[in-house]
XYZ file of C-alpha atoms in Angstrom:
756
model
C 145.121 120.601 94.167
C 143.440 123.411 92.016
C 141.339 121.182 89.558
C 140.148 119.143 92.797
C 139.490 122.030 94.382
C 137.275 123.335 91.398
C 135.256 119.811 90.799
C 134.568 119.800 94.466
C 133.146 123.282 94.055
C 131.252 122.120 91.300
C 129.321 119.169 93.607
C 128.820 121.699 96.034
C 127.010 123.796 93.512
C 125.011 120.559 91.729
C 123.633 120.103 95.614
C 122.948 123.726 95.956
C 120.803 123.752 92.753
C 119.455 120.243 93.377
C 117.747 122.176 97.309
C 117.341 125.580 96.004
C 113.442 126.623 94.766
C 112.987 126.438 91.322
C 113.134 129.725 90.027
C 109.016 130.799 89.826
C 108.352 132.583 85.452
C 107.664 136.414 86.221
C 104.426 137.318 84.207
C 105.685 136.985 81.009
C 106.342 133.901 81.212
C 110.620 135.355 80.722
C 111.799 132.497 82.561
C 111.640 128.571 81.269
C 109.684 126.355 83.406
C 112.030 124.634 86.467
C 114.602 122.206 85.250
C 114.190 123.084 81.181
C 116.852 124.440 79.130
C 117.076 128.201 77.985
C 116.140 128.987 74.542
C 115.761 131.256 71.685
C 112.387 128.948 71.297
C 108.775 131.110 72.011
C 107.918 131.486 75.077
C 104.756 129.512 77.244
C 101.577 130.690 76.926
C 100.473 132.378 79.723
C 97.044 132.424 81.989
C 95.762 133.599 85.125
C 93.702 132.380 87.920
C 92.133 133.988 90.611
C 90.022 132.641 93.520
C 87.096 134.896 93.154
C 88.288 135.116 88.591
C 85.196 134.402 85.906
C 85.177 135.240 82.653
C 87.183 133.304 79.693
C 90.237 136.286 79.234
C 92.681 134.581 81.949
C 94.347 137.485 81.934
C 96.404 139.485 84.187
C 93.892 141.936 84.299
C 91.543 139.485 84.333
C 92.200 136.139 85.869
C 89.957 133.114 85.773
C 88.655 130.757 87.430
C 90.529 127.320 87.153
C 88.139 125.648 84.935
C 88.139 128.595 82.818
C 91.695 128.568 83.002
C 91.978 124.111 82.043
C 89.407 125.126 79.356
C 91.836 127.200 77.467
C 94.500 125.201 77.971
C 92.853 121.991 76.552
C 92.156 124.759 73.621
C 95.529 125.717 73.319
C 96.829 122.069 73.468
C 93.795 121.611 71.031
C 95.648 124.019 68.892
C 98.662 122.824 68.220
C 101.496 122.969 71.089
C 104.388 124.987 70.051
C 105.546 126.163 73.629
C 105.623 124.962 76.664
C 102.192 126.391 78.568
C 102.088 128.030 82.019
C 98.675 129.008 84.258
C 99.300 131.089 87.354
C 97.638 130.992 90.071
C 96.908 133.643 92.411
C 96.606 133.756 96.282
C 93.960 133.252 98.132
C 91.965 130.031 98.731
C 90.197 128.231 96.253
C 87.202 126.415 97.582
C 86.918 123.066 96.084
C 83.588 120.688 96.000
C 84.907 118.082 93.534
C 88.500 117.564 92.341
C 90.309 119.465 89.524
C 90.930 117.257 87.056
C 93.471 116.858 84.498
C 93.634 114.289 82.370
C 95.332 113.060 78.536
C 93.313 116.255 76.921
C 95.891 118.865 79.561
C 98.574 116.624 79.689
C 102.207 118.219 77.131
C 102.767 117.194 74.058
C 106.151 117.281 71.862
C 108.190 117.698 73.970
C 106.674 120.913 75.624
C 105.244 120.800 79.227
C 101.971 122.739 80.616
C 102.352 123.900 83.864
C 100.118 123.848 87.147
C 101.853 127.242 89.149
C 101.909 129.812 91.988
C 101.854 133.561 90.857
C 105.531 134.499 91.981
C 104.748 135.943 95.874
C 101.454 134.439 96.038
C 100.492 131.730 97.420
C 97.138 130.075 96.839
C 95.865 127.469 98.880
C 93.438 124.534 97.088
C 91.142 123.589 99.731
C 88.840 120.409 100.365
C 87.437 122.591 103.573
C 84.142 123.898 104.794
C 83.632 126.650 107.765
C 81.902 125.832 110.074
C 80.532 128.545 111.596
C 77.050 130.306 113.882
C 78.545 128.810 117.472
C 76.372 128.640 120.133
C 77.901 128.983 123.962
C 76.781 126.579 126.609
C 79.161 126.545 129.686
C 83.014 126.364 129.045
C 82.094 124.534 125.306
C 80.279 126.169 122.361
C 78.226 124.310 119.524
C 77.087 125.006 115.760
C 74.994 123.126 113.496
C 76.954 121.462 110.152
C 75.659 121.760 107.099
C 74.219 118.667 105.454
C 76.323 116.753 104.019
C 78.990 117.348 105.827
C 80.711 114.872 108.772
C 83.355 116.261 110.542
C 85.766 113.479 111.639
C 88.804 116.686 111.628
C 88.004 120.251 113.038
C 91.456 122.819 112.422
C 90.715 125.739 115.140
C 92.747 128.996 114.198
C 94.955 126.583 111.724
C 95.474 124.223 114.771
C 93.722 120.807 114.589
C 91.104 119.629 117.175
C 90.184 116.563 118.430
C 87.551 114.225 118.900
C 86.592 113.990 122.495
C 89.060 110.925 123.878
C 88.372 108.564 127.308
C 90.938 105.715 128.476
C 92.498 102.584 127.805
C 90.395 100.320 128.274
C 92.480 96.936 128.733
C 91.381 93.841 127.513
C 90.501 92.157 130.691
C 87.833 93.842 130.894
C 87.075 95.141 127.275
C 87.674 91.332 125.866
C 87.381 91.332 121.773
C 86.018 88.426 119.954
C 84.600 87.332 116.592
C 82.139 89.369 116.511
C 82.219 92.460 118.610
C 83.630 92.655 122.181
C 82.620 93.130 126.436
C 83.075 95.705 128.179
C 80.009 97.898 127.973
C 79.132 97.825 131.143
C 82.212 99.482 132.695
C 82.388 102.331 130.208
C 78.953 102.781 130.886
C 78.823 103.163 127.095
C 75.020 102.511 127.067
C 74.847 105.238 128.771
C 76.334 107.425 126.567
C 73.961 110.490 124.769
C 74.671 108.130 121.544
C 76.587 105.479 121.562
C 76.618 104.394 117.434
C 78.482 107.876 116.914
C 81.288 106.291 119.511
C 84.279 104.522 117.428
C 87.169 102.545 119.291
C 90.156 102.634 118.163
C 92.331 99.636 118.764
C 96.314 99.387 118.561
C 97.432 95.623 118.023
C 101.692 95.671 116.858
C 102.460 97.779 113.723
C 97.773 97.115 113.425
C 95.642 100.140 114.027
C 92.053 99.693 113.416
C 89.236 102.440 114.546
C 85.611 100.759 113.676
C 82.109 102.706 115.162
C 79.944 101.009 118.004
C 76.614 99.308 116.841
C 75.227 98.316 119.479
C 74.688 97.699 123.012
C 73.217 95.201 124.458
C 74.191 93.731 128.444
C 77.999 93.665 128.249
C 78.341 93.637 124.973
C 78.742 95.964 121.887
C 78.639 94.496 118.806
C 80.891 97.028 115.837
C 80.003 98.007 112.355
C 80.561 95.713 109.439
C 82.236 95.029 107.546
C 84.810 96.931 109.675
C 84.832 94.506 112.359
C 84.468 91.807 110.730
C 87.976 92.605 108.552
C 90.171 93.077 112.248
C 88.848 90.397 112.758
C 90.630 87.236 112.477
C 89.779 84.443 109.810
C 88.492 86.168 107.069
C 92.005 84.706 104.835
C 92.279 88.346 103.806
C 93.469 89.814 106.471
C 97.416 88.685 105.323
C 99.767 86.257 106.557
C 97.935 82.837 108.004
C 100.901 83.171 110.707
C 99.745 87.028 111.259
C 98.404 87.001 115.448
C 98.094 91.235 115.082
C 93.723 90.588 115.312
C 91.678 92.608 117.888
C 90.630 88.952 118.166
C 94.125 87.595 118.758
C 96.416 86.915 121.378
C 98.565 90.440 120.773
C 95.391 92.199 121.382
C 95.866 93.846 124.819
C 93.001 95.939 124.409
C 91.493 99.637 123.813
C 93.299 102.762 123.017
C 90.520 104.757 123.423
C 87.213 105.338 122.576
C 86.133 108.680 121.210
C 83.828 110.365 119.481
C 80.995 110.393 122.020
C 80.003 114.423 123.628
C 80.602 112.417 127.503
C 84.693 112.388 126.633
C 84.483 115.732 126.161
C 86.777 116.939 129.249
C 89.829 118.558 127.221
C 90.156 122.071 126.218
C 90.885 121.207 122.138
C 88.322 118.116 122.174
C 85.141 118.030 120.209
C 82.386 115.720 119.497
C 80.048 114.571 116.592
C 75.918 114.363 116.971
C 75.442 112.418 114.020
C 71.507 113.229 114.462
C 71.126 117.001 116.024
C 74.173 117.420 113.303
C 75.818 119.777 115.212
C 79.563 119.828 116.647
C 79.959 121.100 120.311
C 83.796 121.675 120.914
C 85.564 123.048 124.064
C 87.904 126.249 122.843
C 91.295 125.849 124.231
C 92.183 129.015 124.680
C 91.569 132.652 123.293
C 90.642 130.383 120.210
C 88.068 132.271 118.032
C 85.728 128.540 117.219
C 83.835 130.677 113.786
C 87.577 129.674 112.800
C 86.874 126.897 112.760
C 87.048 124.024 109.231
C 87.167 120.935 108.105
C 87.177 118.922 105.374
C 84.485 117.980 102.511
C 86.804 116.987 100.206
C 88.796 114.493 99.002
C 90.797 114.551 96.400
C 91.780 118.059 95.960
C 93.835 117.442 92.528
C 93.512 114.146 90.916
C 95.879 113.832 87.689
C 94.597 111.003 85.378
C 97.014 109.667 82.333
C 98.242 112.798 82.136
C 101.537 113.083 81.039
C 104.315 116.557 81.067
C 102.443 118.305 83.674
C 103.937 120.376 86.637
C 102.057 121.465 89.558
C 104.367 124.554 90.931
C 104.169 125.814 94.114
C 100.757 125.048 95.499
C 99.357 124.830 99.382
C 97.109 121.735 99.298
C 94.369 122.163 102.515
C 91.303 120.682 104.246
C 90.991 117.489 102.710
C 88.550 115.055 103.632
C 88.512 110.991 103.338
C 85.282 109.594 104.457
C 85.738 105.798 104.473
C 87.435 105.627 108.371
C 83.483 107.244 108.981
C 81.247 105.142 107.077
C 80.636 101.134 108.341
C 83.878 99.636 107.264
C 85.736 102.358 109.098
C 89.387 101.591 109.237
C 90.925 97.913 109.404
C 94.426 98.473 108.780
C 97.238 96.493 108.330
C 100.229 98.124 107.021
C 101.604 101.194 106.388
C 97.917 103.249 106.805
C 96.302 100.811 103.890
C 93.253 99.462 105.251
C 90.997 95.947 104.199
C 88.334 96.510 102.986
C 85.430 95.338 101.886
C 82.975 92.238 102.889
C 84.330 89.476 100.494
C 86.714 89.192 98.104
C 89.313 87.528 96.949
C 92.085 84.941 99.686
C 95.200 86.124 99.683
C 97.342 86.159 101.932
C 100.115 89.270 100.552
C 98.006 92.500 100.776
C 97.166 92.469 96.878
C 93.675 93.828 97.322
C 94.305 96.473 100.472
C 93.368 100.233 99.520
C 95.741 103.293 100.213
C 93.671 106.599 101.995
C 91.810 108.743 100.210
C 95.115 111.663 99.255
C 94.330 115.707 98.650
C 97.048 114.670 95.156
C 96.642 111.478 93.320
C 98.252 110.727 89.916
C 97.306 108.086 87.675
C 98.955 106.219 84.773
C 101.076 109.724 85.253
C 103.976 109.976 82.832
C 106.781 113.015 83.667
C 104.505 114.193 86.121
C 105.868 116.974 88.588
C 104.767 117.918 91.836
C 107.303 120.590 93.128
C 108.004 123.053 96.069
C 103.479 122.312 97.621
C 102.687 122.589 101.120
C 100.387 119.574 102.024
C 98.502 120.613 105.299
C 96.313 120.265 108.080
C 94.972 116.552 105.889
C 92.299 113.910 107.258
C 93.654 111.692 105.229
C 97.484 111.001 103.325
C 99.323 114.133 101.394
C 99.813 112.580 97.745
C 99.792 109.189 95.918
C 101.310 108.108 92.590
C 99.834 105.014 91.216
C 99.006 102.537 88.337
C 101.519 102.085 86.761
C 102.400 106.254 87.326
C 106.793 106.526 86.062
C 108.800 108.988 85.417
C 107.695 110.998 87.846
C 108.197 113.337 91.360
C 107.168 114.940 93.933
C 110.109 117.063 95.094
C 110.900 119.933 97.299
C 107.021 119.933 99.008
C 106.145 120.461 103.320
C 104.097 117.671 104.697
C 102.792 118.660 108.097
C 99.271 118.136 109.966
C 98.487 114.582 108.342
C 96.052 112.229 109.500
C 97.731 109.320 107.574
C 100.983 109.321 105.551
C 102.716 111.877 103.736
C 103.806 110.023 100.384
C 102.990 106.894 98.328
C 104.490 105.720 95.289
C 103.120 102.722 93.489
C 100.586 99.227 94.016
C 100.504 96.158 95.806
C 100.586 93.442 92.544
C 104.130 91.808 92.249
C 103.668 91.524 88.626
C 101.902 93.819 86.991
C 100.979 94.438 83.357
C 104.337 97.042 82.031
C 102.272 99.425 81.934
C 101.119 99.655 85.002
C 104.362 99.143 86.764
C 105.558 101.851 88.414
C 109.037 103.118 87.187
C 111.333 106.054 87.463
C 110.198 108.006 89.959
C 111.392 109.940 92.704
C 110.754 111.066 96.140
C 113.002 113.444 96.798
C 113.761 117.040 98.825
C 110.541 116.716 101.147
C 110.479 118.035 104.442
C 107.732 115.948 106.305
C 106.864 115.999 109.821
C 104.154 115.694 112.126
C 101.969 112.448 110.163
C 99.978 109.349 111.259
C 98.658 112.278 113.347
C 94.907 109.998 113.964
C 95.914 106.913 111.954
C 98.980 105.489 113.088
C 100.088 102.756 111.834
C 101.069 105.429 108.668
C 103.967 105.329 106.784
C 105.932 109.021 106.084
C 106.568 107.542 102.810
C 105.811 104.054 101.339
C 106.426 102.722 98.480
C 105.234 99.306 96.626
C 106.091 97.130 93.722
C 108.518 99.962 92.545
C 111.449 99.869 90.296
C 114.370 102.106 89.866
C 111.940 104.454 92.854
C 114.963 107.169 93.875
C 113.785 108.655 97.906
C 116.433 110.995 98.368
C 117.184 113.359 100.445
C 114.628 113.399 102.768
C 113.614 114.902 105.646
C 111.401 112.813 107.804
C 110.905 114.064 111.730
C 108.035 112.529 114.861
C 106.795 109.644 113.300
C 104.345 107.589 115.101
C 105.352 104.733 112.994
C 108.230 104.065 110.357
C 109.688 106.945 108.405
C 110.323 105.326 105.071
C 108.467 101.829 103.387
C 109.207 100.125 100.071
C 108.178 97.176 99.099
C 105.933 94.480 100.239
C 104.857 90.926 100.081
C 105.317 89.172 103.456
C 107.515 86.469 101.040
C 103.701 85.090 100.566
C 104.129 82.372 97.518
C 102.475 84.971 95.432
C 105.075 87.830 96.009
C 108.732 85.848 95.567
C 109.214 87.215 92.208
C 107.631 90.829 91.998
C 109.073 93.847 89.857
C 111.026 95.359 92.516
C 114.383 95.731 92.136
C 117.484 99.196 91.572
C 115.471 100.846 94.435
C 117.784 103.515 96.209
C 117.149 105.694 99.459
C 119.945 107.976 100.375
C 120.387 110.001 102.245
C 117.750 111.372 104.018
C 117.370 111.880 107.833
C 114.430 110.722 110.387
C 113.998 111.468 113.393
C 111.923 110.743 115.912
C 110.420 107.978 114.248
C 108.259 105.321 116.324
C 107.222 107.237 119.138
C 106.190 105.380 121.875
C 103.352 107.600 122.647
C 101.299 106.098 119.763
C 101.945 103.203 120.560
C 102.902 100.701 117.252
C 105.742 97.518 117.092
C 107.702 95.814 114.777
C 109.116 98.935 112.415
C 112.162 100.649 111.992
C 113.373 104.285 110.778
C 113.983 102.733 107.421
C 111.997 99.559 106.364
C 111.649 97.065 103.479
C 109.652 93.540 102.140
C 110.640 91.761 99.422
C 114.094 90.819 97.686
C 114.584 93.824 95.650
C 117.949 93.224 93.232
C 120.562 96.499 92.842
C 118.788 98.421 95.564
C 120.104 100.250 97.763
C 120.519 101.999 101.661
C 122.708 105.009 101.941
C 123.914 107.860 103.604
C 120.857 107.913 105.223
C 120.971 110.222 109.436
C 118.383 107.308 111.248
C 118.518 109.002 114.632
C 115.922 107.564 117.609
C 114.334 105.052 116.528
C 111.169 103.370 119.314
C 113.443 105.603 121.191
C 111.780 105.110 125.018
C 110.096 102.543 123.848
C 107.808 100.010 126.397
C 109.349 96.757 125.132
C 112.806 96.124 123.093
C 111.249 97.136 119.683
C 112.503 99.609 117.327
C 115.087 99.510 114.166
C 116.924 101.781 112.558
C 117.411 99.931 108.951
C 114.663 97.063 109.030
C 114.844 94.430 105.953
C 111.817 91.918 107.132
C 109.685 90.271 105.075
C 112.170 88.247 101.677
C 114.439 91.903 102.240
C 116.601 90.493 99.550
C 119.758 92.037 97.716
C 119.615 94.905 99.730
C 123.521 97.211 99.834
C 123.448 99.224 103.188
C 125.866 100.659 103.229
C 127.734 104.150 104.687
C 124.616 105.264 107.195
C 124.481 107.034 110.092
C 122.198 105.158 112.572
C 121.603 106.361 116.765
C 119.659 105.703 119.385
C 117.218 102.801 118.374
C 115.552 100.981 120.744
C 116.589 98.059 119.649
C 118.919 96.719 115.952
C 120.804 99.581 113.572
C 120.070 96.449 110.984
C 117.599 94.319 111.558
C 116.930 90.771 109.850
C 115.117 88.435 111.662
C 114.115 85.941 108.498
C 116.838 83.337 106.717
C 114.411 83.693 103.393
C 116.004 87.117 102.888
C 119.384 86.447 101.682
C 122.154 88.497 100.665
C 121.270 91.362 102.000
C 125.370 93.647 102.716
C 125.223 95.562 105.444
C 128.128 97.649 105.345
C 130.932 100.352 106.417
C 127.687 101.928 108.309
C 128.578 103.777 111.918
C 126.479 102.877 115.186
C 126.157 103.306 118.517
C 126.304 99.082 119.787
C 125.454 96.001 118.333
C 123.607 94.089 116.011
C 123.554 90.790 116.163
C 125.177 88.767 112.769
C 122.773 89.438 109.060
C 120.420 86.367 108.245
C 120.170 85.335 105.654
C 122.354 82.620 102.575
C 124.969 85.071 101.891
C 124.175 88.202 104.025
C 126.710 89.197 105.757
C 127.967 92.766 107.710
C 130.765 93.727 107.459
C 133.037 96.652 108.327
C 130.681 98.944 110.166
C 132.888 100.467 112.739
C 130.147 100.230 115.815
C 129.817 100.843 119.596
C 131.259 104.325 119.208
C 131.233 106.335 122.455
C 131.083 109.202 119.791
C 131.544 109.718 115.781
C 133.919 110.399 113.863
C 134.701 113.273 111.562
C 134.021 111.233 108.111
C 129.817 110.418 110.009
C 129.183 113.612 111.130
C 129.286 114.461 106.812
C 127.476 112.664 106.437
C 124.753 113.161 108.791
C 124.907 116.641 108.313
C 124.789 116.417 103.995
C 121.558 113.928 105.077
C 117.510 115.524 104.793
C 116.212 118.000 102.908
C 118.269 121.069 103.262
C 121.148 119.348 104.458
C 123.590 121.498 106.674
C 120.817 122.375 108.396
C 119.350 119.601 110.907
C 120.798 118.556 114.553
C 123.600 115.952 114.322
C 123.400 114.216 117.725
C 126.881 113.336 118.285
C 126.579 111.405 121.324
C 126.609 112.108 124.893
C 129.900 110.072 126.881
C 129.358 107.150 128.528
C 131.426 106.777 132.401
C 129.890 103.153 132.019
C 131.912 101.823 129.763
C 135.150 101.748 131.250
C 133.677 101.029 134.726
C 134.244 97.445 136.570
C 130.463 95.931 136.176
C 128.494 93.548 139.175
C 125.576 92.330 140.834
C 124.312 90.638 143.330
C 123.370 87.129 141.444
C 124.076 85.950 137.881
C 121.638 84.329 136.378
C 123.805 81.780 134.016
C 125.868 83.451 130.921
C 123.886 87.123 131.652
C 126.774 88.479 133.563
C 126.658 92.122 134.986
C 129.689 93.530 131.933
C 126.900 92.935 129.570
C 125.244 95.767 130.567
C 128.160 97.708 129.678
C 129.431 96.464 126.727
C 128.781 99.466 124.384
C 124.984 97.345 123.015
C 121.845 96.968 123.370
C 121.331 93.455 122.532
C 122.577 91.808 125.244
C 121.325 91.200 128.214
C 122.625 91.355 132.125
C 120.664 89.472 134.697
C 120.429 88.370 138.271
C 118.874 85.298 139.984
C 115.204 86.856 141.255
C 115.901 88.094 145.187
C 114.727 90.409 147.549
C 116.776 94.129 147.194
C 118.446 92.731 143.919
C 120.874 94.737 142.542
C 123.822 95.948 139.615
C 126.035 98.295 139.766
C 129.524 100.045 138.565
C 132.465 100.718 139.463
C 133.216 103.978 137.933
C 137.158 103.366 139.281
C 136.496 107.501 140.509
C 134.686 110.004 141.902
C 132.802 111.516 139.725
C 130.131 113.761 138.917
C 126.837 112.290 137.876
C 124.657 114.177 135.983
C 121.905 111.180 134.218
C 121.838 107.405 134.210
C 120.495 105.965 131.277
C 118.713 102.416 132.037
C 118.188 100.435 129.458
C 115.154 97.723 130.225
C 116.103 93.568 129.141
C 114.150 92.036 126.202
C 112.230 90.646 128.846
C 111.127 94.401 130.417
C 112.429 92.350 133.887
C 113.205 95.197 135.925
C 110.746 96.920 137.917
C 110.129 99.388 140.311
C 113.887 100.399 141.346
C 115.942 102.859 142.695
C 118.814 104.613 141.112
C 121.525 104.865 143.708
C 125.125 106.909 143.400
C 127.699 106.675 146.105
C 131.474 107.968 147.118
C 131.548 105.064 148.700
C 131.078 101.227 148.222
C 128.668 100.469 150.870
C 126.693 103.304 149.339
C 126.894 105.531 152.883
C 125.582 109.242 152.140
C 124.335 107.587 148.872
C 121.625 109.808 146.321
C 118.915 107.561 146.091
C 116.482 108.051 143.051
C 113.445 105.992 142.886
C 112.273 104.721 139.777
C 107.998 102.800 139.897
C 106.930 101.043 137.496
C 108.762 99.041 134.222
C 112.209 100.369 133.485
C 111.780 101.353 128.883
C 114.309 101.676 126.255
C 115.892 103.701 128.181
C 115.112 105.595 130.886
C 116.179 108.678 131.755
C 116.826 108.923 135.223
C 118.583 112.357 136.364
C 120.511 112.332 139.886
C 123.115 115.650 139.470
C 125.177 113.870 142.288
C 128.743 113.213 142.916
C 129.676 109.919 143.733
C 132.095 106.968 142.449
C 129.258 103.851 142.381
C 126.305 103.397 140.433
C 123.431 100.778 141.035
C 119.943 100.208 140.574
C 118.899 98.158 143.075
C 115.462 96.199 143.766
C 113.035 97.810 145.760
C 111.423 94.266 146.776
C 111.664 91.135 145.060
C 112.470 90.346 141.819
C 114.963 89.950 138.955
C 117.687 92.913 137.337
C 117.460 92.467 133.963
C 119.154 94.860 131.193
C 120.952 95.220 128.135
C 122.870 98.063 128.636
C 123.131 101.927 131.372
C 124.452 104.482 130.303
C 126.559 106.513 133.031
C 126.415 110.732 132.028
C 128.796 112.840 133.467
């Protein structure tokens, strides 16, 4: 027993050591860099930097600039490296008008490392923004001139994000999109706008997001910048698989989500509009804001490591990096996960090999043993970090990402069979906290990886995401992508909560999403809660093994409150996947594909057992600190269900069978109803209603009564369609709970839960 206790204590200490911040080096350099072993070797050679630093000394008393420190490091490396080198950045803002670059000449050698780190107790900020000042008052608005060369796609006031002024949605029967443009100019009144050519259409189709600038209005027809509009429409041969029907002119198009950036749309505090002719920005302040604190991102990349080796970046903050492409004629022709189609022409390709990643604050190209640790990424117009072009043995760890227009971390590339030196290998993304990403480009994911091998995505916390949380793999089962380098990836111990948030209207994803054959890949120990919860259709998965995902093990995950399947692979060409010993509160159809199995899973749970709770608590960047949804009691599960009539085999009991992938359904008739007898009078707090696969149930009332004749029933009307789920507060005592149409139609339900 004593030996077992000692081993367990050692394991806990190891986990805590992984999660704890790295020790900062002292000014004297006596503490080794995180991860290196203490020895009798000389301490690191240390240089000191400050935002206003100048001169060549780079000493504590006379700190230098970033550029001067880089020159000193290069000189020291050229003279022979017999120790680690550290550059300590004092706190304050380092305004960058171009990326700060590190390459082969700035790399460690002989087993030594070059580290760029925050000085102890300091918060240095590498900032790509430009202040916008000199505001003048015009009624309830303020207006300021914008410096030459600056196009404010984002505006941050007092640290808070402002929003480009936006209008209402325009349905497809008004804004009818074709390959060449769109109708709806008259209904929108766009021709009378002061600067219609500054406005953009934002369109969401399934998993894609499109943003193209208006170029002209003639009669009722609106035209858009090219190649953005052409790349957003069908027929290019470059927009994805041949079967794809998610372009702006496809049958899946439902209309424009909104137009943005017109002064005529400026009507909510916190909105702004940019006038490219007058070079002014107009802002409607929120109460108590000081517009003189406004900043707009200008510099795209803040730190670029190109061909660097044995370099660490520790404790730095990256803010106000720009992403210029969406404001150009290229626009934002989204393809998936925040990648876009660019260029008017290009190779015909259905596997996404030639798509373009977003701009990112930190970019590592062809890196070896590069580490970004303990950093913060905030108020960005694009993404956080990109590791690409064959980066290997590199990591992004213990960092925080919040308020990003695109995704947090992108790892790898889109070529399924690259040359060995361009293969992404043994990279790590771990112990990071990612919240509120994809703020503008809602098709972006929290963590994306393309064709990677031996990738580790471990102990990350991802919360409040518009689309999928973690996405690994690429290719959509296209011929050129069926035997890729993908293999042996580990997606473990992550916490993904509130992915595919329904207000962003992105569909066909999951908390964890994969593509392609990945022998040896494991998805294990993850806590996935509320994926597409409250959705407007049957959509949103826990683990989604999409598009030829094969040879993947899904085991010991806790998956709750998803809007569709806890595990999904709808295509038979995904083979030899195994889902075993997972815990979930619903069911899912058997995995398709040769050799795929579901074994010993704990499904339709009413509460999580202790073993599952422990897995959930251990998941995430700070194990033990996150909320775990234990699951609420359901009085309906033991009740007796009935309905006014039954269509086919869709009997009433399928709404209380502990599964949201089976449906009950009545025939179409006036006042159609479904109900459950709880067996005795109970206190009913709320009723959770899951619409069926066809989103059938609409215009109804929830009734709770003590007697079967529903005399004196408590009635709560619900307008429009039921969601997945609709949460209806009741607050009444009763034995019978009924869902009754207020008109004619069917009642179709995949689940009803009655909460005490």
